[in-house]
Amino acid sequence: MDGLHPDRPASSTRAFVTLVTNADYALGAKALIHSLRATGTTADVVVLHTDVAEVAGLDARQVRCDLLPTSDAFNMAHARDALHARAAFTKGGKPPFHTPLDNFAKLRLWQLDYERVVFLDADTLVLRNVDKLFDYPEFCAAPNVYESVADFHRMNSGVFTARPSAATFADMLARLDVPGAFWRRTDQTFLEAYFPDWHGLPVFCNMLQYVWFAMPELWSWDDIRILHFQYEKPWQDHDKADKLRPLIDLWKAHARGEVPDLSTMPAP
Ligand code: UDP
Ligand code: MN
């Protein structure tokens, strides 16, 4: 736990972990934690955060940390404007509060004092109990499907299983920040390279919000475990909000502390 500052001891060997580096993602974490608690999980819930005041009231173990100690060259290559210029996002919009470099701090979960971790982006909601994911090996993730079957080639790093290990963390840092390194989709590109034999989770363990309008035949409320608001966030005003209204309303209900009845959700 070198350089990590927990606000309390661990109370389980297993934890769901999310990351918050600014006030906006603390809004996401609040709704996520509420949704997780509603599943009756027995695992710890951890918020890794970079000294963000807004995490103070969250119902989770808070672990303060710094961003990774990456080099100036690495930080410049992955600065928001530089990354957007070199590898533009053409399929959706990234919110102004999204700082690509911050994503790499996810890797700090390998430093945590747990045997098993399930990482969840702060823009996810857990709709059904997923504690069985702790029995899955490292490294499991779902495909990055939101537009077409070609998306099955790639993984999405918003949900994955991991086994913390100081040795793995050190090895990752050494692989990450090499001369000339450019990870175009940040931690996602890195983790895909680091775990080339990643095990596939069902798409329902990381259902991306664009599937709602782009691949409606894949949508199934009965099967979705984790819903992920990739690109535009449900707490923002954005140009796809009308198309995503029922999903945004679901997120807002969790943000208010309600547990919506999924059986009343409309079909796409
Ligand atoms: N994140 C953060 N601050 C940032 C960028 C990212 O805390 O400036 C964390 C947060 O947990 C977020 C995750 O990293 O959910 C990945 O970013 P995001 O979900 O915005 O990426 P997307 O899912 O749209 O690819
Ligand atoms: Mn996300």
mmCIF file of C-alpha atoms and ligand atoms in Angstrom:
data_model
loop_
_atom_site.group_PDB
_atom_site.id
_atom_site.type_symbol
_atom_site.label_atom_id
_atom_site.label_comp_id
_atom_site.label_asym_id
_atom_site.label_seq_id
_atom_site.Cartn_x
_atom_site.Cartn_y
_atom_site.Cartn_z
ATOM 1 C CA MET A 1 0.000 0.000 0.000
ATOM 2 C CA ASP A 2 2.997 2.273 -0.660
ATOM 3 C CA GLY A 3 1.742 5.849 -1.102
ATOM 4 C CA LEU A 4 -1.885 4.850 -0.513
ATOM 5 C CA HIS A 5 -3.776 6.374 2.416
ATOM 6 C CA PRO A 6 -6.902 4.492 3.498
ATOM 7 C CA ASP A 7 -9.384 6.118 5.887
ATOM 8 C CA ARG A 8 -10.084 2.756 7.607
ATOM 9 C CA PRO A 9 -8.883 -0.853 7.539
ATOM 10 C CA ALA A 10 -10.178 -3.343 5.000
ATOM 11 C CA SER A 11 -13.066 -5.450 6.268
ATOM 12 C CA SER A 12 -13.032 -8.140 3.573
ATOM 13 C CA THR A 13 -10.520 -9.829 1.284
ATOM 14 C CA ARG A 14 -12.616 -8.713 -1.691
ATOM 15 C CA ALA A 15 -13.506 -5.273 -2.924
ATOM 16 C CA PHE A 16 -15.290 -3.385 -5.639
ATOM 17 C CA VAL A 17 -13.043 -0.458 -6.509
ATOM 18 C CA THR A 18 -13.728 2.748 -8.387
ATOM 19 C CA LEU A 19 -11.621 5.813 -9.149
ATOM 20 C CA VAL A 20 -12.418 9.496 -8.572
ATOM 21 C CA THR A 21 -10.016 12.311 -9.473
ATOM 22 C CA ASN A 22 -12.440 15.239 -9.488
ATOM 23 C CA ALA A 23 -15.833 16.395 -8.209
ATOM 24 C CA ASP A 24 -17.710 15.274 -11.340
ATOM 25 C CA TYR A 25 -16.690 11.652 -11.013
ATOM 26 C CA ALA A 26 -17.602 11.814 -7.300
ATOM 27 C CA LEU A 27 -21.205 12.298 -8.509
ATOM 28 C CA GLY A 28 -20.822 9.136 -10.539
ATOM 29 C CA ALA A 29 -19.319 7.220 -7.624
ATOM 30 C CA LYS A 30 -22.203 8.210 -5.359
ATOM 31 C CA ALA A 31 -24.812 6.679 -7.687
ATOM 32 C CA LEU A 32 -22.599 3.640 -8.339
ATOM 33 C CA ILE A 33 -22.118 2.969 -4.616
ATOM 34 C CA HIS A 34 -25.828 3.291 -3.997
ATOM 35 C CA SER A 35 -26.542 0.792 -6.769
ATOM 36 C CA LEU A 36 -23.889 -1.615 -5.433
ATOM 37 C CA ARG A 37 -25.253 -1.489 -1.863
ATOM 38 C CA ALA A 38 -28.708 -2.279 -3.229
ATOM 39 C CA THR A 39 -27.364 -5.587 -4.590
ATOM 40 C CA GLY A 40 -26.553 -6.709 -1.023
ATOM 41 C CA THR A 41 -22.872 -7.258 -1.748
ATOM 42 C CA THR A 42 -20.721 -8.539 1.108
ATOM 43 C CA ALA A 43 -17.480 -7.220 -0.404
ATOM 44 C CA ASP A 44 -15.831 -3.928 0.536
ATOM 45 C CA VAL A 45 -16.523 -0.909 -1.625
ATOM 46 C CA VAL A 46 -13.478 1.284 -2.207
ATOM 47 C CA VAL A 47 -13.064 4.714 -3.727
ATOM 48 C CA LEU A 48 -9.517 5.397 -4.864
ATOM 49 C CA HIS A 49 -9.259 9.175 -5.019
ATOM 50 C CA THR A 50 -6.685 11.893 -5.554
ATOM 51 C CA ASP A 51 -7.592 13.966 -2.490
ATOM 52 C CA VAL A 52 -11.063 14.887 -3.794
ATOM 53 C CA ALA A 53 -13.086 16.593 -1.033
ATOM 54 C CA GLU A 54 -16.415 15.483 -2.558
ATOM 55 C CA VAL A 55 -15.837 11.804 -1.731
ATOM 56 C CA ALA A 56 -16.051 12.592 1.999
ATOM 57 C CA GLY A 57 -19.652 11.483 2.582
ATOM 58 C CA LEU A 58 -19.582 8.391 0.367
ATOM 59 C CA ASP A 59 -20.545 5.031 1.875
ATOM 60 C CA ALA A 60 -17.202 3.395 1.033
ATOM 61 C CA ARG A 61 -13.654 2.903 2.210
ATOM 62 C CA GLN A 62 -11.769 5.895 0.875
ATOM 63 C CA VAL A 63 -8.191 5.391 -0.224
ATOM 64 C CA ARG A 64 -6.319 8.556 -1.080
ATOM 65 C CA CYS A 65 -3.531 8.320 -3.634
ATOM 66 C CA ASP A 66 -1.535 10.333 -6.120
ATOM 67 C CA LEU A 67 -1.634 9.948 -9.869
ATOM 68 C CA LEU A 68 1.037 7.566 -11.114
ATOM 69 C CA PRO A 69 4.645 8.822 -10.996
ATOM 70 C CA THR A 70 4.915 8.917 -14.786
ATOM 71 C CA SER A 71 7.555 10.918 -16.671
ATOM 72 C CA ASP A 72 7.057 14.418 -18.090
ATOM 73 C CA ALA A 73 7.216 13.000 -21.619
ATOM 74 C CA PHE A 74 4.506 10.467 -20.770
ATOM 75 C CA ASN A 75 2.335 13.147 -19.157
ATOM 76 C CA MET A 76 2.688 15.461 -22.158
ATOM 77 C CA ALA A 77 1.849 12.713 -24.654
ATOM 78 C CA HIS A 78 -1.326 11.887 -22.701
ATOM 79 C CA ALA A 79 -2.396 15.459 -21.870
ATOM 80 C CA ARG A 80 -5.993 16.040 -22.917
ATOM 81 C CA ASP A 81 -5.361 18.294 -25.941
ATOM 82 C CA ALA A 82 -2.377 16.284 -27.169
ATOM 83 C CA LEU A 83 -4.262 13.002 -26.933
ATOM 84 C CA HIS A 84 -7.415 14.367 -28.576
ATOM 85 C CA ALA A 85 -5.306 15.797 -31.433
ATOM 86 C CA ARG A 86 -3.370 12.571 -32.006
ATOM 87 C CA ALA A 87 -6.231 10.102 -31.504
ATOM 88 C CA ALA A 88 -9.505 11.972 -31.921
ATOM 89 C CA PHE A 89 -12.727 10.596 -30.427
ATOM 90 C CA THR A 90 -15.027 10.313 -33.430
ATOM 91 C CA LYS A 91 -17.771 8.067 -32.039
ATOM 92 C CA GLY A 92 -18.847 10.084 -29.026
ATOM 93 C CA GLY A 93 -17.988 13.063 -26.872
ATOM 94 C CA LYS A 94 -15.684 13.095 -23.878
ATOM 95 C CA PRO A 95 -16.854 15.466 -21.143
ATOM 96 C CA PRO A 96 -14.744 18.553 -20.411
ATOM 97 C CA PHE A 97 -13.998 17.162 -16.934
ATOM 98 C CA HIS A 98 -12.427 13.973 -18.355
ATOM 99 C CA THR A 99 -8.621 14.082 -18.049
ATOM 100 C CA PRO A 100 -7.120 11.134 -19.963
ATOM 101 C CA LEU A 101 -3.964 10.998 -17.856
ATOM 102 C CA ASP A 102 -6.035 10.423 -14.703
ATOM 103 C CA ASN A 103 -7.345 7.115 -16.073
ATOM 104 C CA PHE A 104 -3.973 5.458 -15.531
ATOM 105 C CA ALA A 105 -4.402 5.816 -11.757
ATOM 106 C CA LYS A 106 -6.739 2.785 -12.021
ATOM 107 C CA LEU A 107 -3.575 0.699 -12.001
ATOM 108 C CA ARG A 108 -3.111 1.587 -8.337
ATOM 109 C CA LEU A 109 -5.742 -1.007 -7.463
ATOM 110 C CA TRP A 110 -2.930 -3.566 -7.874
ATOM 111 C CA GLN A 111 -1.414 -1.951 -4.746
ATOM 112 C CA LEU A 112 -4.490 -2.505 -2.576
ATOM 113 C CA ASP A 113 -4.655 -4.829 0.442
ATOM 114 C CA TYR A 114 -7.224 -7.214 -1.059
ATOM 115 C CA GLU A 115 -6.895 -10.669 -2.574
ATOM 116 C CA ARG A 116 -9.449 -9.981 -5.271
ATOM 117 C CA VAL A 117 -10.834 -6.844 -6.813
ATOM 118 C CA VAL A 118 -13.517 -5.966 -9.323
ATOM 119 C CA PHE A 119 -12.870 -2.554 -10.830
ATOM 120 C CA LEU A 120 -15.846 -0.420 -11.861
ATOM 121 C CA ASP A 121 -15.671 2.944 -13.638
ATOM 122 C CA ALA A 122 -17.379 5.721 -11.689
ATOM 123 C CA ASP A 123 -19.856 6.059 -14.592
ATOM 124 C CA THR A 124 -21.318 2.570 -14.101
ATOM 125 C CA LEU A 125 -24.382 1.272 -12.243
ATOM 126 C CA VAL A 126 -24.604 -2.269 -10.854
ATOM 127 C CA LEU A 127 -28.147 -3.506 -11.457
ATOM 128 C CA ARG A 128 -27.847 -7.050 -10.084
ATOM 129 C CA ASN A 129 -25.541 -8.786 -7.620
ATOM 130 C CA VAL A 130 -22.217 -9.568 -9.295
ATOM 131 C CA ASP A 131 -20.272 -10.943 -6.291
ATOM 132 C CA LYS A 132 -19.547 -14.097 -8.261
ATOM 133 C CA LEU A 133 -17.105 -12.084 -10.370
ATOM 134 C CA PHE A 134 -14.684 -12.405 -7.432
ATOM 135 C CA ASP A 135 -14.424 -16.104 -8.243
ATOM 136 C CA TYR A 136 -13.248 -15.308 -11.776
ATOM 137 C CA PRO A 137 -9.541 -15.163 -12.622
ATOM 138 C CA GLU A 138 -7.417 -12.179 -13.464
ATOM 139 C CA PHE A 139 -7.983 -10.711 -16.045
ATOM 140 C CA CYS A 140 -11.631 -10.718 -17.158
ATOM 141 C CA ALA A 141 -13.328 -7.875 -19.032
ATOM 142 C CA ALA A 142 -16.200 -7.465 -21.482
ATOM 143 C CA PRO A 143 -15.823 -6.519 -25.144
ATOM 144 C CA ASN A 144 -16.106 -2.848 -26.090
ATOM 145 C CA VAL A 145 -19.373 -3.330 -27.975
ATOM 146 C CA TYR A 146 -21.517 -0.302 -28.771
ATOM 147 C CA GLU A 147 -21.701 0.036 -32.534
ATOM 148 C CA SER A 148 -21.230 -3.226 -34.439
ATOM 149 C CA VAL A 149 -19.922 -6.787 -34.181
ATOM 150 C CA ALA A 150 -16.464 -5.528 -35.193
ATOM 151 C CA ASP A 151 -16.312 -4.061 -31.673
ATOM 152 C CA PHE A 152 -15.921 -7.589 -30.272
ATOM 153 C CA HIS A 153 -12.233 -7.363 -31.175
ATOM 154 C CA ARG A 154 -11.563 -4.953 -28.348
ATOM 155 C CA MET A 155 -12.130 -4.944 -24.603
ATOM 156 C CA ASN A 156 -13.558 -2.197 -22.439
ATOM 157 C CA SER A 157 -11.703 -1.350 -19.237
ATOM 158 C CA GLY A 158 -14.694 0.057 -17.354
ATOM 159 C CA VAL A 159 -15.310 -3.311 -15.629
ATOM 160 C CA PHE A 160 -12.651 -5.942 -14.937
ATOM 161 C CA THR A 161 -11.430 -8.509 -12.430
ATOM 162 C CA ALA A 162 -7.946 -8.297 -10.887
ATOM 163 C CA ARG A 163 -5.667 -9.737 -8.194
ATOM 164 C CA PRO A 164 -3.724 -7.021 -6.419
ATOM 165 C CA SER A 165 0.014 -7.667 -6.284
ATOM 166 C CA ALA A 166 2.892 -5.272 -5.645
ATOM 167 C CA ALA A 167 4.977 -7.210 -8.163
ATOM 168 C CA THR A 168 2.336 -6.840 -10.876
ATOM 169 C CA PHE A 169 2.010 -3.132 -10.116
ATOM 170 C CA ALA A 170 5.775 -2.579 -10.421
ATOM 171 C CA ASP A 171 5.890 -4.581 -13.636
ATOM 172 C CA MET A 172 2.999 -2.565 -15.072
ATOM 173 C CA LEU A 173 4.699 0.754 -14.314
ATOM 174 C CA ALA A 174 7.844 -0.459 -16.069
ATOM 175 C CA ARG A 175 5.848 -1.493 -19.153
ATOM 176 C CA LEU A 176 3.657 1.607 -19.166
ATOM 177 C CA ASP A 177 6.113 4.488 -19.193
ATOM 178 C CA VAL A 178 8.669 3.508 -21.796
ATOM 179 C CA PRO A 179 10.298 6.025 -24.176
ATOM 180 C CA GLY A 180 7.834 7.107 -26.854
ATOM 181 C CA ALA A 181 4.871 5.399 -25.190
ATOM 182 C CA PHE A 182 1.460 6.519 -26.433
ATOM 183 C CA TRP A 183 -1.577 4.579 -25.201
ATOM 184 C CA ARG A 184 -4.296 6.054 -27.405
ATOM 185 C CA ARG A 185 -7.184 4.915 -25.192
ATOM 186 C CA THR A 186 -5.103 5.199 -22.020
ATOM 187 C CA ASP A 187 -5.536 2.434 -19.428
ATOM 188 C CA GLN A 188 -7.785 0.491 -21.804
ATOM 189 C CA THR A 189 -5.138 0.200 -24.516
ATOM 190 C CA PHE A 190 -2.496 -0.570 -21.911
ATOM 191 C CA LEU A 191 -4.496 -3.298 -20.152
ATOM 192 C CA GLU A 192 -5.401 -4.898 -23.477
ATOM 193 C CA ALA A 193 -1.681 -5.074 -24.293
ATOM 194 C CA TYR A 194 -0.696 -6.207 -20.805
ATOM 195 C CA PHE A 195 -3.320 -8.970 -20.727
ATOM 196 C CA PRO A 196 -3.501 -10.049 -24.398
ATOM 197 C CA ASP A 197 -5.307 -13.232 -23.338
ATOM 198 C CA TRP A 198 -7.981 -11.377 -21.386
ATOM 199 C CA HIS A 199 -10.968 -13.571 -20.563
ATOM 200 C CA GLY A 200 -14.270 -12.373 -21.966
ATOM 201 C CA LEU A 201 -17.135 -11.452 -19.674
ATOM 202 C CA PRO A 202 -20.614 -11.361 -21.188
ATOM 203 C CA VAL A 203 -21.525 -7.984 -22.668
ATOM 204 C CA PHE A 204 -24.199 -7.796 -19.956
ATOM 205 C CA CYS A 205 -21.453 -7.331 -17.351
ATOM 206 C CA ASN A 206 -20.544 -4.042 -19.025
ATOM 207 C CA MET A 207 -23.457 -2.918 -21.187
ATOM 208 C CA LEU A 208 -22.443 0.323 -22.864
ATOM 209 C CA GLN A 209 -25.122 2.983 -23.093
ATOM 210 C CA TYR A 210 -24.860 3.465 -26.888
ATOM 211 C CA VAL A 211 -26.124 -0.101 -27.390
ATOM 212 C CA TRP A 212 -29.524 1.311 -26.407
ATOM 213 C CA PHE A 213 -29.830 3.152 -29.742
ATOM 214 C CA ALA A 214 -27.110 1.580 -31.921
ATOM 215 C CA MET A 215 -27.724 -2.167 -31.319
ATOM 216 C CA PRO A 216 -31.167 -2.370 -29.662
ATOM 217 C CA GLU A 217 -31.495 -6.095 -30.442
ATOM 218 C CA LEU A 218 -28.715 -6.706 -27.904
ATOM 219 C CA TRP A 219 -30.534 -4.891 -25.125
ATOM 220 C CA SER A 220 -32.069 -7.086 -22.433
ATOM 221 C CA TRP A 221 -33.030 -5.619 -19.060
ATOM 222 C CA ASP A 222 -33.347 -9.148 -17.650
ATOM 223 C CA ASP A 223 -29.695 -9.864 -18.381
ATOM 224 C CA ILE A 224 -27.878 -6.604 -17.763
ATOM 225 C CA ARG A 225 -25.696 -6.729 -14.653
ATOM 226 C CA ILE A 226 -23.716 -3.546 -15.073
ATOM 227 C CA LEU A 227 -24.693 -0.517 -17.134
ATOM 228 C CA HIS A 228 -21.892 1.785 -18.265
ATOM 229 C CA PHE A 229 -22.346 5.400 -19.367
ATOM 230 C CA GLN A 230 -19.330 5.538 -21.664
ATOM 231 C CA TYR A 231 -18.623 8.895 -23.395
ATOM 232 C CA GLU A 232 -21.263 11.450 -22.289
ATOM 233 C CA LYS A 233 -22.211 11.246 -18.601
ATOM 234 C CA PRO A 234 -25.770 11.142 -17.241
ATOM 235 C CA TRP A 235 -25.098 14.097 -14.924
ATOM 236 C CA GLN A 236 -24.110 16.326 -17.887
ATOM 237 C CA ASP A 237 -26.275 18.170 -20.402
ATOM 238 C CA HIS A 238 -25.356 16.588 -23.715
ATOM 239 C CA ASP A 239 -26.664 16.123 -27.235
ATOM 240 C CA LYS A 240 -27.556 12.426 -26.889
ATOM 241 C CA ALA A 241 -29.582 12.938 -23.699
ATOM 242 C CA ASP A 242 -32.972 12.679 -25.445
ATOM 243 C CA LYS A 243 -31.994 9.405 -27.110
ATOM 244 C CA LEU A 244 -30.824 7.981 -23.771
ATOM 245 C CA ARG A 245 -33.572 9.370 -21.544
ATOM 246 C CA PRO A 246 -34.719 6.163 -19.771
ATOM 247 C CA LEU A 247 -31.108 5.260 -18.931
ATOM 248 C CA ILE A 248 -30.383 8.738 -17.630
ATOM 249 C CA ASP A 249 -33.551 8.638 -15.517
ATOM 250 C CA LEU A 250 -32.400 5.296 -14.080
ATOM 251 C CA TRP A 251 -29.029 6.803 -13.168
ATOM 252 C CA LYS A 252 -30.728 9.850 -11.617
ATOM 253 C CA ALA A 253 -32.940 7.627 -9.477
ATOM 254 C CA HIS A 254 -29.857 5.914 -8.033
ATOM 255 C CA ALA A 255 -28.181 9.300 -7.553
ATOM 256 C CA ARG A 256 -31.237 10.337 -5.467
ATOM 257 C CA GLY A 257 -30.998 7.158 -3.397
ATOM 258 C CA GLU A 258 -33.875 5.230 -4.986
ATOM 259 C CA VAL A 259 -33.817 1.661 -6.283
ATOM 260 C CA PRO A 260 -35.957 1.584 -9.437
ATOM 261 C CA ASP A 261 -38.002 -1.480 -10.392
ATOM 262 C CA LEU A 262 -36.227 -2.816 -13.484
ATOM 263 C CA SER A 263 -39.311 -4.758 -14.572
ATOM 264 C CA THR A 264 -40.958 -1.455 -15.494
ATOM 265 C CA MET A 265 -38.154 -0.271 -17.771
ATOM 266 C CA PRO A 266 -39.175 0.291 -21.409
ATOM 267 C CA ALA A 267 -37.625 -1.620 -24.304
ATOM 268 C CA PRO A 268 -35.341 0.388 -26.617
HETATM 269 N N1 UDP B 1 -11.667 9.135 -14.167
HETATM 270 C C1 UDP B 1 -11.554 10.158 -13.226
HETATM 271 N N2 UDP B 1 -11.188 11.395 -13.645
HETATM 272 C C2 UDP B 1 -10.928 11.696 -14.930
HETATM 273 C C3 UDP B 1 -11.026 10.679 -15.887
HETATM 274 C C4 UDP B 1 -11.417 9.413 -15.480
HETATM 275 O O1 UDP B 1 -11.807 9.939 -12.030
HETATM 276 O O2 UDP B 1 -10.626 12.873 -15.232
HETATM 277 C C5 UDP B 1 -12.014 7.769 -13.727
HETATM 278 C C6 UDP B 1 -13.507 7.544 -13.446
HETATM 279 O O3 UDP B 1 -13.656 6.439 -12.575
HETATM 280 C C7 UDP B 1 -14.008 7.181 -14.830
HETATM 281 C C8 UDP B 1 -12.886 6.301 -15.348
HETATM 282 O O4 UDP B 1 -11.694 6.871 -14.790
HETATM 283 O O5 UDP B 1 -15.263 6.512 -14.783
HETATM 284 C C9 UDP B 1 -12.731 6.241 -16.859
HETATM 285 O O6 UDP B 1 -13.133 7.448 -17.491
HETATM 286 P P1 UDP B 1 -14.552 7.541 -18.256
HETATM 287 O O7 UDP B 1 -15.509 6.675 -17.546
HETATM 288 O O8 UDP B 1 -14.941 8.985 -18.382
HETATM 289 O O9 UDP B 1 -14.207 6.960 -19.684
HETATM 290 P P2 UDP B 1 -15.204 6.255 -20.738
HETATM 291 O O10 UDP B 1 -15.950 5.183 -19.997
HETATM 292 O O11 UDP B 1 -16.090 7.323 -21.270
HETATM 293 O O12 UDP B 1 -14.276 5.701 -21.762
HETATM 294 MN MN MN B 2 -16.512 4.859 -18.083
#
